[in-house]
Structures are given as C-alpha cells and as structure tokens.
XYZ file of C-alpha atoms in Angstrom:
293
model
C -39.735 16.111 8.385
C -36.524 17.707 9.317
C -35.810 18.955 5.941
C -39.382 20.417 5.745
C -38.992 22.227 8.891
C -35.700 23.698 7.817
C -37.277 24.682 4.289
C -40.139 26.595 6.040
C -37.996 29.883 7.406
C -35.921 29.652 4.154
C -38.858 29.908 1.858
C -40.467 32.459 4.075
C -37.254 34.583 3.696
C -37.099 33.954 -0.057
C -40.714 34.965 -0.404
C -40.142 38.096 1.409
C -37.018 39.418 -0.529
C -38.917 38.393 -3.758
C -41.693 40.803 -2.948
C -39.358 43.788 -2.499
C -38.197 46.080 -5.120
C -34.500 44.989 -6.270
C -32.764 47.980 -4.602
C -34.609 47.511 -1.222
C -33.950 43.753 -1.481
C -30.029 44.307 -2.004
C -30.075 46.970 0.724
C -31.695 44.511 2.977
C -29.162 41.712 1.967
C -26.265 43.956 2.908
C -27.831 44.574 6.430
C -28.303 40.852 6.744
C -24.698 40.340 5.950
C -23.566 42.805 8.474
C -25.712 41.261 11.036
C -23.968 38.098 10.045
C -20.674 39.388 11.068
C -21.772 39.962 14.724
C -23.255 36.248 15.049
C -20.276 34.502 13.295
C -17.397 35.343 15.647
C -15.501 32.230 14.763
C -15.601 33.143 11.066
C -14.779 36.674 11.568
C -11.474 35.386 13.466
C -10.765 33.110 10.434
C -11.101 36.152 7.933
C -8.816 38.215 10.175
C -6.157 35.595 10.060
C -6.539 34.929 6.297
C -6.254 38.591 5.681
C -3.379 39.264 7.981
C -1.197 36.536 6.323
C -2.427 36.986 2.678
C -2.352 40.885 2.724
C 0.453 41.627 5.262
C 0.604 45.369 3.617
C -2.981 45.911 5.138
C -3.406 47.921 8.272
C -5.842 46.754 10.981
C -8.233 49.401 9.641
C -8.081 48.020 6.126
C -8.641 44.403 7.378
C -11.583 45.516 9.278
C -13.119 47.440 6.291
C -12.360 44.435 4.113
C -14.350 42.226 6.245
C -17.262 44.408 6.705
C -17.352 44.844 2.946
C -17.192 40.982 2.500
C -20.118 40.421 4.864
C -22.187 43.017 3.119
C -21.411 41.470 -0.166
C -22.190 38.124 0.914
C -25.673 39.155 2.226
C -26.400 40.964 -1.066
C -25.347 37.814 -3.000
C -27.551 35.620 -0.881
C -30.491 37.788 -1.506
C -29.574 38.005 -5.162
C -29.522 34.298 -5.556
C -33.152 33.982 -3.854
C -34.124 36.378 -6.786
C -32.154 35.033 -9.631
C -34.850 34.067 -11.772
C -36.142 37.727 -11.855
C -33.388 38.855 -14.106
C -34.898 38.509 -17.535
C -34.126 39.300 -21.079
C -31.824 41.593 -22.827
C -33.222 44.658 -21.074
C -32.095 43.357 -17.685
C -28.732 42.388 -19.160
C -28.177 45.873 -20.576
C -29.400 47.450 -17.449
C -27.419 45.664 -14.651
C -24.367 44.149 -16.375
C -21.416 45.815 -17.927
C -19.548 42.860 -19.927
C -16.381 43.295 -21.776
C -13.901 40.729 -23.503
C -16.773 38.891 -25.234
C -14.535 38.525 -28.132
C -12.270 36.272 -26.016
C -15.052 33.891 -25.070
C -16.066 33.653 -28.692
C -12.541 33.053 -29.792
C -12.176 30.179 -27.183
C -15.308 28.321 -28.407
C -14.085 28.308 -31.953
C -11.684 25.607 -31.082
C -14.925 23.580 -30.609
C -13.568 21.791 -27.617
C -15.942 23.825 -25.175
C -14.457 26.394 -22.720
C -13.554 26.466 -19.071
C -14.515 29.752 -17.408
C -12.257 29.925 -14.503
C -13.727 31.967 -11.596
C -14.078 32.158 -7.910
C -16.341 33.069 -5.042
C -15.936 36.748 -5.786
C -18.702 39.258 -5.948
C -21.958 37.693 -7.449
C -20.436 34.579 -8.871
C -23.889 33.029 -9.795
C -24.715 35.727 -12.088
C -23.233 33.830 -15.090
C -26.116 31.470 -14.958
C -28.313 34.423 -16.168
C -26.032 36.509 -18.430
C -24.058 33.844 -20.262
C -27.127 32.099 -21.699
C -28.737 35.388 -22.333
C -25.668 36.291 -24.405
C -26.146 33.141 -26.530
C -23.409 30.805 -24.783
C -24.664 27.297 -23.911
C -23.619 27.306 -20.239
C -23.164 24.648 -17.453
C -22.009 25.268 -13.796
C -20.640 22.659 -11.479
C -22.413 22.635 -8.030
C -22.271 20.383 -4.959
C -25.808 19.191 -4.160
C -26.912 20.762 -0.773
C -27.898 18.460 2.065
C -31.470 19.433 2.175
C -33.096 18.468 -1.027
C -35.967 21.075 -0.879
C -33.456 23.957 -0.440
C -31.259 22.246 -3.122
C -34.354 22.095 -5.577
C -35.023 25.992 -5.138
C -31.326 26.772 -6.054
C -31.517 24.456 -8.829
C -34.546 26.334 -10.269
C -32.830 29.659 -9.824
C -29.576 28.517 -11.575
C -31.406 27.145 -14.503
C -34.077 29.736 -14.924
C -32.235 31.540 -17.781
C -31.156 28.285 -19.517
C -27.959 27.231 -17.747
C -27.546 23.468 -16.964
C -26.291 22.177 -13.549
C -23.460 19.629 -13.545
C -23.453 17.930 -10.298
C -20.081 17.748 -8.498
C -20.644 14.077 -7.800
C -20.403 13.179 -11.461
C -16.946 14.732 -11.514
C -14.972 14.850 -14.587
C -17.237 12.768 -16.661
C -20.198 15.283 -16.373
C -17.702 18.188 -17.046
C -16.195 16.484 -20.114
C -19.632 15.620 -21.456
C -20.762 19.297 -21.401
C -17.298 20.502 -22.909
C -17.699 17.986 -25.637
C -21.078 19.715 -26.526
C -18.931 22.926 -26.875
C -20.442 24.476 -23.721
C -18.950 27.105 -21.340
C -18.355 25.330 -17.985
C -17.911 27.467 -15.150
C -15.505 26.142 -12.427
C -14.514 27.668 -9.121
C -10.970 26.992 -8.069
C -10.795 28.788 -4.697
C -11.970 26.234 -2.248
C -9.942 23.838 -0.113
C -9.859 20.360 -1.832
C -7.656 17.839 -0.204
C -6.735 14.179 -1.014
C -6.487 12.440 -4.291
C -6.881 15.003 -7.313
C -5.366 17.814 -5.550
C -1.880 19.404 -5.032
C -0.585 22.219 -2.417
C -0.185 25.080 -4.796
C 0.865 28.557 -3.740
C -2.070 30.818 -3.172
C -1.459 34.275 -1.697
C 2.106 33.214 -0.964
C 0.919 30.108 1.130
C 0.437 26.476 -0.069
C -3.142 25.636 -0.403
C -4.800 22.174 -1.447
C -6.237 22.798 -4.816
C -8.091 20.667 -7.185
C -6.283 19.390 -10.215
C -9.209 18.495 -12.361
C -9.218 21.608 -14.316
C -5.456 21.427 -14.856
C -5.645 17.804 -15.989
C -8.616 18.209 -18.351
C -7.479 21.435 -19.960
C -3.814 19.948 -20.559
C -4.849 16.454 -21.796
C -7.727 17.783 -24.135
C -6.213 21.301 -24.791
C -9.494 22.947 -23.587
C -9.137 26.793 -23.557
C -9.598 28.346 -20.263
C -11.023 31.954 -19.837
C -10.843 33.693 -16.600
C -13.651 35.885 -15.537
C -14.954 37.415 -12.313
C -18.378 39.196 -11.738
C -17.737 42.271 -9.466
C -20.564 43.992 -7.599
C -20.424 47.701 -8.240
C -21.454 50.460 -5.855
C -24.683 51.148 -8.066
C -25.985 47.795 -7.576
C -24.842 46.820 -11.217
C -22.071 44.118 -12.036
C -19.019 44.173 -14.038
C -17.301 41.353 -15.851
C -14.442 40.929 -18.010
C -13.564 37.799 -19.997
C -9.767 37.471 -20.212
C -7.966 36.107 -23.203
C -8.157 32.408 -23.606
C -5.107 30.356 -22.441
C -4.002 26.761 -23.283
C -2.005 24.947 -20.759
C 1.232 23.445 -22.086
C 3.326 20.474 -21.243
C 2.358 16.993 -20.042
C 0.677 15.382 -17.175
C 3.811 14.977 -14.952
C 3.375 15.760 -11.182
C 5.714 18.889 -11.713
C 3.681 20.273 -14.681
C 0.508 19.787 -12.988
C 1.746 21.607 -9.972
C 3.115 24.407 -12.238
C -0.157 24.726 -14.211
C -2.298 24.575 -11.043
C 0.010 27.326 -9.581
C -0.651 29.459 -12.656
C -4.537 29.231 -12.228
C -4.296 29.956 -8.620
C -2.294 33.100 -9.556
C -5.049 34.167 -12.074
C -7.671 33.634 -9.395
C -5.515 35.581 -6.862
C -5.258 38.580 -9.229
C -8.944 38.612 -9.679
C -9.497 38.606 -5.876
C -6.959 41.480 -5.399
C -9.111 43.755 -7.639
C -11.647 43.615 -5.074
C -10.648 41.898 -1.865
C -13.776 42.961 -0.042
C -15.750 40.787 -2.560
C -13.969 37.522 -1.839
C -14.933 34.613 0.553
C -12.159 35.290 3.307
C -14.030 33.392 5.953
C -13.394 30.177 4.267
C -10.700 27.827 5.558
C -8.721 28.020 2.382
C -5.443 27.229 4.005
C -5.162 24.209 6.328
C -2.219 23.396 8.644
C -1.798 20.202 6.544
C -0.584 22.183 3.578
C 2.118 24.136 5.530
C 3.825 21.285 7.339
C-alpha cells in the first residue's frame, strides 16, 4: 500500500511531463530543479563545501552559479528520464545528439572482450541507454534497484526501451562479466562513495575518496578495454558526447597497482567533470571523514 501511495504522485508527474512538448518539458525540469535548491538546504551546504575544497580557485559567485546550474541540470535530467522512451530512431539521434570518437568504441570492441564505458553522474548520463543501441552497440548498464518496485519498474522500462539491458548491482561482477563476455558495452559510473571491501581511498579532486575497485580489477585481470565518455547537456537542449581512445590497464592485482589504476580512472572522471562542473552531482557526499583520517 505504501509503495502504491508513493507511486501515485510519481506517475502523475511522469504523465504530465510526457504530455508536454520536449522543450517545454525540459524548461519545466529546469524550474523544478531550481525549486529543489530552495527545499534542500542541507544538500546545498554539502555542494558548497564540496566545491570550496575541490575547486579552491572558484570565487563565491562561481560556486553559487555552479550550484544553480547543477540543480537546473538535475531537474532537466529527471524530466528527461521520465520521457526517455520518447527518443526514437535515427532521426532523434541526429537531431539531439552530437557523437564523436565512435571509432574509439569500435576499436575497443574489436578485442572481443567487451568494453567498459567509464562515465559519471554528469549531464544526462542515462542518455546512453538510447543512443548506444541506436548506433548498433549492444549495451548494458549497471543500476541499483530502487526501494519502491513500482517506481523501479517504470525506470526499468525507460532504460530498456531502446534495447539496452539492465544489470542489477546486486549481481555484482558476475553480471558485468557475463555481459562483457558477450562483447557488450557496459556503462559503469565511478563517481559515488563506495566503502568497505572492494574499495580503496583514491585521490579525487585532490582528496581521498572511497572508490570501487570492481572496474580496476576486472579490466586488469581480463584486459578489458575502457573507454571514457560523458554526455554533456548543451544550451540548445541537445547533447554532446565524445568517446575517448580505449585504454588497457597494466600491471598485476597487487594492492598498490589497484590503487594506482583506480587513481588513474578517478583522474579521467575528474577531467570529465571539470569540462562542465555545473553538470555534476556536487550534492553527493563523495568525500567522507573516514577517508581523510
């Protein structure tokens, strides 16, 4: 009953934004995001602290503008996600997406070991579930099931509408490896706090941050190519994505090499965020006190 009661306002919101023209829906999402800034005071404080320490060169006005841009981007991405299955076919791919570096992704898959697409919560990170299958690449994305199964089912439908598959994070490395063995592109986000077994405190924006080692360990052990890519939202409501040249992680699975390679992947992610700092998830508690002791 609780799940159904939670689902009612969610599906009403989804139905409303799906009826709007795309530009109007995204404009509404931007307003919704800015409203979120005023009702999430604690998250705003987290974002301010994160930006002060990660980007000490930013002035107070730059930090404020970055936070404002972040909330607007998050609002638009939320609305975009509710409408994800409305992107269809080559026409929408050509109309809304500028994709470069496709040859790098093709080259990575020629190893026939699959490909890990390294990305983060930047711009509209869910867009790959549409444009990658549309471009002809078998695609899987790792996602954590949501607490409400009705809401989770809705987002599952959005993410798989264009042909992508969803790999539950509960299946861990086994599900990811199975997809890679089928020579699929597997999209993995590295920019969230992951503590405990299977993580290391690796530098990120100059501070130690607990980071999963699953990508490092799989890519090193099985020599799986990694291609970094970030989907940036453009001022004209289109998207820009560049696939970087593939990399193969070197060395063994010693603790030091795992840390070194995870640090490398964090640096690549950081560089992607620095291109559009107003499009990253600064309100996430990426850095925890336990890492800096």
